[in-house]
CSV table of C-alpha atoms in Angstrom, one decimal:
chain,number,residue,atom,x,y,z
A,165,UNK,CA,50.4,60.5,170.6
A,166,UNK,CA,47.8,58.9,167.7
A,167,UNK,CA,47.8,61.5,166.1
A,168,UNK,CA,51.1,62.7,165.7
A,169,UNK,CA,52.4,59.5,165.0
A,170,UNK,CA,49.9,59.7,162.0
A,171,UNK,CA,50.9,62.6,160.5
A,172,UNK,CA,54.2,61.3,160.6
A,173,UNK,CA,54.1,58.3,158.9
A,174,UNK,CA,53.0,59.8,155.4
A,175,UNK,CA,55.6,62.3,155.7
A,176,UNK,CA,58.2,59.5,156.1
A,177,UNK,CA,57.0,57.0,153.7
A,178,UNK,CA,57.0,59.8,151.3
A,179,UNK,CA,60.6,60.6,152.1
A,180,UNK,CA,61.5,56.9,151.3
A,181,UNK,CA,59.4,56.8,148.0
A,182,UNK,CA,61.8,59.8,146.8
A,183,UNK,CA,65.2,57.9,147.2
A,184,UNK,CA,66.6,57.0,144.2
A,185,UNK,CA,66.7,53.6,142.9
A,186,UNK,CA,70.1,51.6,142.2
A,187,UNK,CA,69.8,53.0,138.7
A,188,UNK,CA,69.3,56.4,139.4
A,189,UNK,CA,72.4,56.4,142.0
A,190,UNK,CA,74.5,54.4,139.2
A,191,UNK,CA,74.2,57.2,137.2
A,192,UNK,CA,74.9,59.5,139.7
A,193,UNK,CA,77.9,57.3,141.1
A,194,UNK,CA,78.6,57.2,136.8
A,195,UNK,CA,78.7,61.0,136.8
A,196,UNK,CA,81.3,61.5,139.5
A,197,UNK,CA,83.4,58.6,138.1
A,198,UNK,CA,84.0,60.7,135.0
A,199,UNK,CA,84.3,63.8,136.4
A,200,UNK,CA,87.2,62.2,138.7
A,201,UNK,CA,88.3,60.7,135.1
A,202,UNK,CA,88.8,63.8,133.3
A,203,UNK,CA,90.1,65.8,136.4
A,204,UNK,CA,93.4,64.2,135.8
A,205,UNK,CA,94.3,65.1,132.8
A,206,UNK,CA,97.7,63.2,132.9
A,207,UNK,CA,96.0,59.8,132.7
A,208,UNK,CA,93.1,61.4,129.7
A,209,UNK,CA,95.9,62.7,127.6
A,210,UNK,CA,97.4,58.7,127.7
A,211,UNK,CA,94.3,57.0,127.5
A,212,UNK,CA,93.1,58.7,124.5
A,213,UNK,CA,96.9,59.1,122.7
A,214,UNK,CA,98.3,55.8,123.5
A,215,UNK,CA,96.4,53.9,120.4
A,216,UNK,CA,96.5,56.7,118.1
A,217,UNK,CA,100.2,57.3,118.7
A,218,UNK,CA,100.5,53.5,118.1
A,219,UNK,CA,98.2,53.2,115.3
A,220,UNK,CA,100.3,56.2,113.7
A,221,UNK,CA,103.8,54.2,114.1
A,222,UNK,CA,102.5,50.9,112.5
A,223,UNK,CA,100.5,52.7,110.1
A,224,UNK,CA,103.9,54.7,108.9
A,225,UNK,CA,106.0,52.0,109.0
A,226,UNK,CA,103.5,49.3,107.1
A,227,UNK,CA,102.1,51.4,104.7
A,228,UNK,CA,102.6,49.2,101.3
A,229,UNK,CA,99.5,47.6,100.0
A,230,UNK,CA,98.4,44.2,101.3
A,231,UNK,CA,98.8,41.7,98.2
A,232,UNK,CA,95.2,40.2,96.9
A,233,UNK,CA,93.3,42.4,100.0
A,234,UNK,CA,93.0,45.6,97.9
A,235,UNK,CA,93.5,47.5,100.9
A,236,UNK,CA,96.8,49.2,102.4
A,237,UNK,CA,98.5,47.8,105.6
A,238,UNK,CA,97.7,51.4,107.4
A,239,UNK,CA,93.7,50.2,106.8
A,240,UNK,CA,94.4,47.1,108.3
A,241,UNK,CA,95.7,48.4,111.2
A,242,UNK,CA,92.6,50.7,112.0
A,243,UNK,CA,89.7,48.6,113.0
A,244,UNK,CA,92.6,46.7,115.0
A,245,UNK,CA,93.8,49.8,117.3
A,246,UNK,CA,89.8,50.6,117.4
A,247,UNK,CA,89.8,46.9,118.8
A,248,UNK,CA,92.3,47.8,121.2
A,249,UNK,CA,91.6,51.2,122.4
A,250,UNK,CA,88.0,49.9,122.9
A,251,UNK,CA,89.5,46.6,125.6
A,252,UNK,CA,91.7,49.3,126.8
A,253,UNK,CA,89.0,51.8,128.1
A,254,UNK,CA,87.2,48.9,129.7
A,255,UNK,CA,89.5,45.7,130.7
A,256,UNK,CA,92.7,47.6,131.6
A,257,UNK,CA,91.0,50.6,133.2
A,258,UNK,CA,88.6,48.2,135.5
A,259,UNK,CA,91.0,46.0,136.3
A,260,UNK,CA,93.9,48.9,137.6
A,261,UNK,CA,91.7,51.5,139.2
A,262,UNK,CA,89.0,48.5,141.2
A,263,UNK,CA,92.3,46.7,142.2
A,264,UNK,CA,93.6,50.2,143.4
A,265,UNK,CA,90.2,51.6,145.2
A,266,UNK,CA,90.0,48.0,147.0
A,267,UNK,CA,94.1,48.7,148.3
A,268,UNK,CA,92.8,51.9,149.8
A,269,UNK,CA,89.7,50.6,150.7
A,270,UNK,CA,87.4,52.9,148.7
A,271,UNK,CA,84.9,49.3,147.8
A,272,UNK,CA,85.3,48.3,151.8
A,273,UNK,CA,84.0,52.1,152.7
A,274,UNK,CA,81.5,51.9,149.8
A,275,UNK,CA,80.4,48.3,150.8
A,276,UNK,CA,79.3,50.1,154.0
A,277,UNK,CA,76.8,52.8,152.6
A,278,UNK,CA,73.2,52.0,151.7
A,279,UNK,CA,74.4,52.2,148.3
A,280,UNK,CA,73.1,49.0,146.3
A,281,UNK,CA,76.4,47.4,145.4
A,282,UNK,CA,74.9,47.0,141.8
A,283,UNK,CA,74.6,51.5,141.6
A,284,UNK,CA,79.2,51.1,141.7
A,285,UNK,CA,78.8,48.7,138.8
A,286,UNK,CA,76.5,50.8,136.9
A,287,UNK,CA,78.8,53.8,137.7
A,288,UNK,CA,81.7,51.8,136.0
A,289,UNK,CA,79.5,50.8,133.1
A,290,UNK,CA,78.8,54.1,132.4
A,291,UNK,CA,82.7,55.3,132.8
A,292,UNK,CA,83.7,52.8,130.2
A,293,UNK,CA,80.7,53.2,127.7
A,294,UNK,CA,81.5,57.4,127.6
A,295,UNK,CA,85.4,56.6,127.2
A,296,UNK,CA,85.1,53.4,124.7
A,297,UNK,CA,83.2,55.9,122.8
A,298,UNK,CA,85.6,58.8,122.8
A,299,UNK,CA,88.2,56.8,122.3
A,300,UNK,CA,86.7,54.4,119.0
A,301,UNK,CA,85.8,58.3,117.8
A,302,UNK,CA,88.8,59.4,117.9
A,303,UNK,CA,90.2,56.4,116.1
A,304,UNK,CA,87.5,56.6,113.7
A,305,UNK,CA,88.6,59.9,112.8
A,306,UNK,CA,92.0,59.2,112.7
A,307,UNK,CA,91.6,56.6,110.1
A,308,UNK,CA,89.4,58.3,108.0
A,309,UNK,CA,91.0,61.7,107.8
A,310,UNK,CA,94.4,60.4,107.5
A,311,UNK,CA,94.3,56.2,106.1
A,312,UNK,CA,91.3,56.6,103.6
A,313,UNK,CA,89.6,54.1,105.7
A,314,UNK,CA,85.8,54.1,104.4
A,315,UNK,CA,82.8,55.0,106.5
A,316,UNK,CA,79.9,52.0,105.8
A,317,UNK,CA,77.6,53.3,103.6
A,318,UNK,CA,74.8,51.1,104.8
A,319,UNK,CA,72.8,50.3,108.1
A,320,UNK,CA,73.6,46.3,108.0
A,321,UNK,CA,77.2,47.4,108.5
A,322,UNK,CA,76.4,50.0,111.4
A,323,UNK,CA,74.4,47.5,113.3
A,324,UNK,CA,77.2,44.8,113.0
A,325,UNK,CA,79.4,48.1,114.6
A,326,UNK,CA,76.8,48.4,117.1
A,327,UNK,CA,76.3,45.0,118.4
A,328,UNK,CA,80.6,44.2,118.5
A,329,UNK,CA,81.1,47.5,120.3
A,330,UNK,CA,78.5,46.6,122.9
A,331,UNK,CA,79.4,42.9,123.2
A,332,UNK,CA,82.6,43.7,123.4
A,333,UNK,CA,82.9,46.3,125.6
A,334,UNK,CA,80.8,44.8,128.1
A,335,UNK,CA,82.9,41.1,127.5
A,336,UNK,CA,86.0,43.2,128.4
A,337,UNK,CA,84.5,45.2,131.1
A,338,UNK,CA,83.6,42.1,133.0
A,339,UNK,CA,86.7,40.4,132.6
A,340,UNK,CA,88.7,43.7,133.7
A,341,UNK,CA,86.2,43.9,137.0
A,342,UNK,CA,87.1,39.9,137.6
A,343,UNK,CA,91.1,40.2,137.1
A,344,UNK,CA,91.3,43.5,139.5
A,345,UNK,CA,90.8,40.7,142.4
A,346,UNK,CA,94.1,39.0,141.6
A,347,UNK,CA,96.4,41.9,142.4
A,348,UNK,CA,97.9,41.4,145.8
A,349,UNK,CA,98.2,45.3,146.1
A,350,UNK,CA,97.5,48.5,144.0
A,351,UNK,CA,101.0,48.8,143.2
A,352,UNK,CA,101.1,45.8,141.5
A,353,UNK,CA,97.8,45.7,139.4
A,354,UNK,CA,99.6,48.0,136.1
A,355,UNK,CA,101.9,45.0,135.8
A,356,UNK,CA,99.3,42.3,136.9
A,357,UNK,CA,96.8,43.6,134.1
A,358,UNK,CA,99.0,45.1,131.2
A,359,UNK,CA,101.1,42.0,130.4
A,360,UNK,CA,97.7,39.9,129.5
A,361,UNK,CA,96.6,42.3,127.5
A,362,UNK,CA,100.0,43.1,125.7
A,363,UNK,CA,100.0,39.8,124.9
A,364,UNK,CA,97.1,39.3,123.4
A,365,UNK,CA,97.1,42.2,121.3
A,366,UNK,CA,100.1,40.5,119.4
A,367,UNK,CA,98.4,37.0,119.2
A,368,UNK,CA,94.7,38.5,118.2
A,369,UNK,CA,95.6,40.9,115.0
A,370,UNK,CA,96.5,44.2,116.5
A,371,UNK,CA,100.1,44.5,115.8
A,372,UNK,CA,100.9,41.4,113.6
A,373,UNK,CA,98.5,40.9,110.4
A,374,UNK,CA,96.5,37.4,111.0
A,375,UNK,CA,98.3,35.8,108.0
A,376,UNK,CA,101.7,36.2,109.4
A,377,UNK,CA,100.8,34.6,113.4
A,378,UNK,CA,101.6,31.2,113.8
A,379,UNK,CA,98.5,28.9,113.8
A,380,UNK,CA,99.0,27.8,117.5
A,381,UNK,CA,99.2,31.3,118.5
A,382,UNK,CA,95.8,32.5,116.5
A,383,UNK,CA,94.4,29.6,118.7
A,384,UNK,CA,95.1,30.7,121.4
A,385,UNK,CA,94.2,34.5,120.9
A,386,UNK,CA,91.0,32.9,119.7
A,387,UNK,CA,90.1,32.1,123.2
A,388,UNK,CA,89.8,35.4,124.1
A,389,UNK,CA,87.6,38.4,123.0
A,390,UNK,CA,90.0,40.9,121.3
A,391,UNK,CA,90.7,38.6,118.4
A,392,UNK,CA,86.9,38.5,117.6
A,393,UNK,CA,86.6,42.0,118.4
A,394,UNK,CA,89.6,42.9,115.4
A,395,UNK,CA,88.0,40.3,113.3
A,396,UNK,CA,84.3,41.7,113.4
A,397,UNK,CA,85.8,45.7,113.2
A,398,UNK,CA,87.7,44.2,109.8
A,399,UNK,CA,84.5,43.2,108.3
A,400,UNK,CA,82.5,46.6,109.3
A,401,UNK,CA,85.5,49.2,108.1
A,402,UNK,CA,87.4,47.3,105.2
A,403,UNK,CA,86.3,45.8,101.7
A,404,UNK,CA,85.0,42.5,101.2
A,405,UNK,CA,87.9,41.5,99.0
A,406,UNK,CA,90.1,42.1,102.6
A,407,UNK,CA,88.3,38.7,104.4
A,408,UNK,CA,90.7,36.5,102.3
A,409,UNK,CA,93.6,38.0,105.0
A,410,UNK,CA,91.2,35.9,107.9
A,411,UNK,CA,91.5,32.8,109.4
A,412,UNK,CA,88.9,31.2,108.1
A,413,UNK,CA,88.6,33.3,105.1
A,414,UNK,CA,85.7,35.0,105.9
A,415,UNK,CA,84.3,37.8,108.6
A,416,UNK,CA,81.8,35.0,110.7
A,417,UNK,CA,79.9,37.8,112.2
A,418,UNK,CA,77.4,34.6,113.8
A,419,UNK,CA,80.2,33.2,114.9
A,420,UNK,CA,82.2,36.5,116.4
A,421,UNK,CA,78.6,37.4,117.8
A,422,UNK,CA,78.6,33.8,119.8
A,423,UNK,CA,82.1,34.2,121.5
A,424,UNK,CA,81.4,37.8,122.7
A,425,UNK,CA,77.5,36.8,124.1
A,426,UNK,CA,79.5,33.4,126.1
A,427,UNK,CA,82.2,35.9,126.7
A,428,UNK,CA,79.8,38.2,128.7
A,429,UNK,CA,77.8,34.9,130.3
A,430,UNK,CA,81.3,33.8,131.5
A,431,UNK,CA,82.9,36.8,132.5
A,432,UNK,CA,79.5,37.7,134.6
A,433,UNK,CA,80.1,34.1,136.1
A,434,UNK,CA,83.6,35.0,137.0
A,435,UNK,CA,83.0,38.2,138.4
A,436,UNK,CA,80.4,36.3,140.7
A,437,UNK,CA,82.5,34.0,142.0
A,438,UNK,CA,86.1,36.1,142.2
A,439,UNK,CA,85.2,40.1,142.9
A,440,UNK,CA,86.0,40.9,146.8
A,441,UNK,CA,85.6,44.2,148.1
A,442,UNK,CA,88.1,43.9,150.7
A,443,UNK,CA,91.7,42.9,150.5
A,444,UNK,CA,92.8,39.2,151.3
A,445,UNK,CA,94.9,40.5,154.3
A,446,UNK,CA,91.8,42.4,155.3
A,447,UNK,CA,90.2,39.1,155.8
């Protein structure tokens, strides 16, 4: 009995030295979250369209050039759906389809595998960074081929892409992962999530150029990441002479690169204390 209960032992300990790691499952749980993603092709074909078909309505019907900014209005608008398409791959998406799995208690079945609740995080992170990418691609492309919107020509420029994309998308991620717990119900999460952000694509630059938003408005919409997100996507994609159309007159890449960092700190704070992964009348 010894014996056998020797030989056993290394067999099994080298069993459990093969299981993945919450990493390695996140990007396994990652994997099947896209593939689920672009298996419906009803919901890629709007996720993907939706700001370029609104980026190509504004851009047509402001197209006149933007007095003492030496840039057109169908620039400005640009870096501003790019802004947008970016918080809607990762704020609205989290916050509908996490409100939805927990109605149909997808998180309460998950919540009961040996799956480290961290891997389904990881899985979304990984959803949201492939599709923010697609999506700011896309745009990108739109903008260059068809608004004569200028590719940076140095790294210092790139980086400053780099670090707002991540900041933000992650800022936005967090906050869509916190606001799918208010929904009572999956059926109401599309109009629980959509109105916040429709509003504050109208208050933070998306829509409306800065200089025309009432001041109370701006600071209010400067509360929130999107603004900052717009602002710092102005300053990588349009001309210096275009920062006179800001705020404060300038692109305050310190200061955008402050509100997104607090903006992750406090969204991973709210996630902490608001995510659930069963329903309320679930107990």
């Amino acid at each position: 009995m010894t014996t056998t209960t020797t030989a056993v032992r290394p067999r099994a300990d080298a069993a459990a030295e093969r299981l993945p790691g919450a990493f390695g499952i996140g990007l396994q749980q990652g994997a099947l979250e896209l593939k689920q993603f672009f298996r419906q092709r009803d919901q890629v074909v709007f996720t993907f369209a939706f700001p370029v078909v609104f980026l190509f309505l504004f851009a047509s019907i402001f197209s006149d050039d933007v007095e003492g900014a030496g840039i057109t209005a169908s620039q400005l608008y640009v870096p501003a759906m790019m802004a947008a398409g970016i918080m809607s791959t990762s704020f609205q998406s989290l916050g509908i389809s996490i409100a939805i799995e927990r109605d149909e208690k997808v998180l309460r079945r998950l919540r009961g595998t040996p799956m480290p609740p961290a891997s389904y995080f990881l899985g979304k992170i990984w959803l949201v960074l492939v599709t923010g990418l697609m999506e700011t691609a896309i745009l990108l492309l739109v903008g260059t081929t068809l608004y004569d919107v200028d590719l940076p020509s140095d790294a210092t420029h790139w980086f400053h892409f780099a670090w707002i994309f991540v900041l933000g998308l992650t800022a936005c991620a967090l906050l869509g992962i916190a606001i799918s717990s208010i929904p009572k119900s999956g059926k109401s999460a599309t109009s629980v999530v959509v109105l916040p952000f429709l509003v504050l694509q109208f208050i933070s630059g998306v829509y409306i150029a800065i200089d025309t938003i009432p001041g109370w408005m701006l600071n209010i919409g400067a509360l929130f990441p999107l603004k900052w997100m717009c602002q710092g996507l102005r300053g990588v994609f349009l001309p210096d002479s275009a920062r006179v159309l800001e705020q404060a007159g300038d692109w305050e890449f310190g200061r955008i690169a402050l509100v997104l960092a607090a903006w992750c700190v406090g969204g991973l704070a709210l996630c902490l204390l608001t995510f659930r992964w069963k329903n309320r009348r679930d107990g």
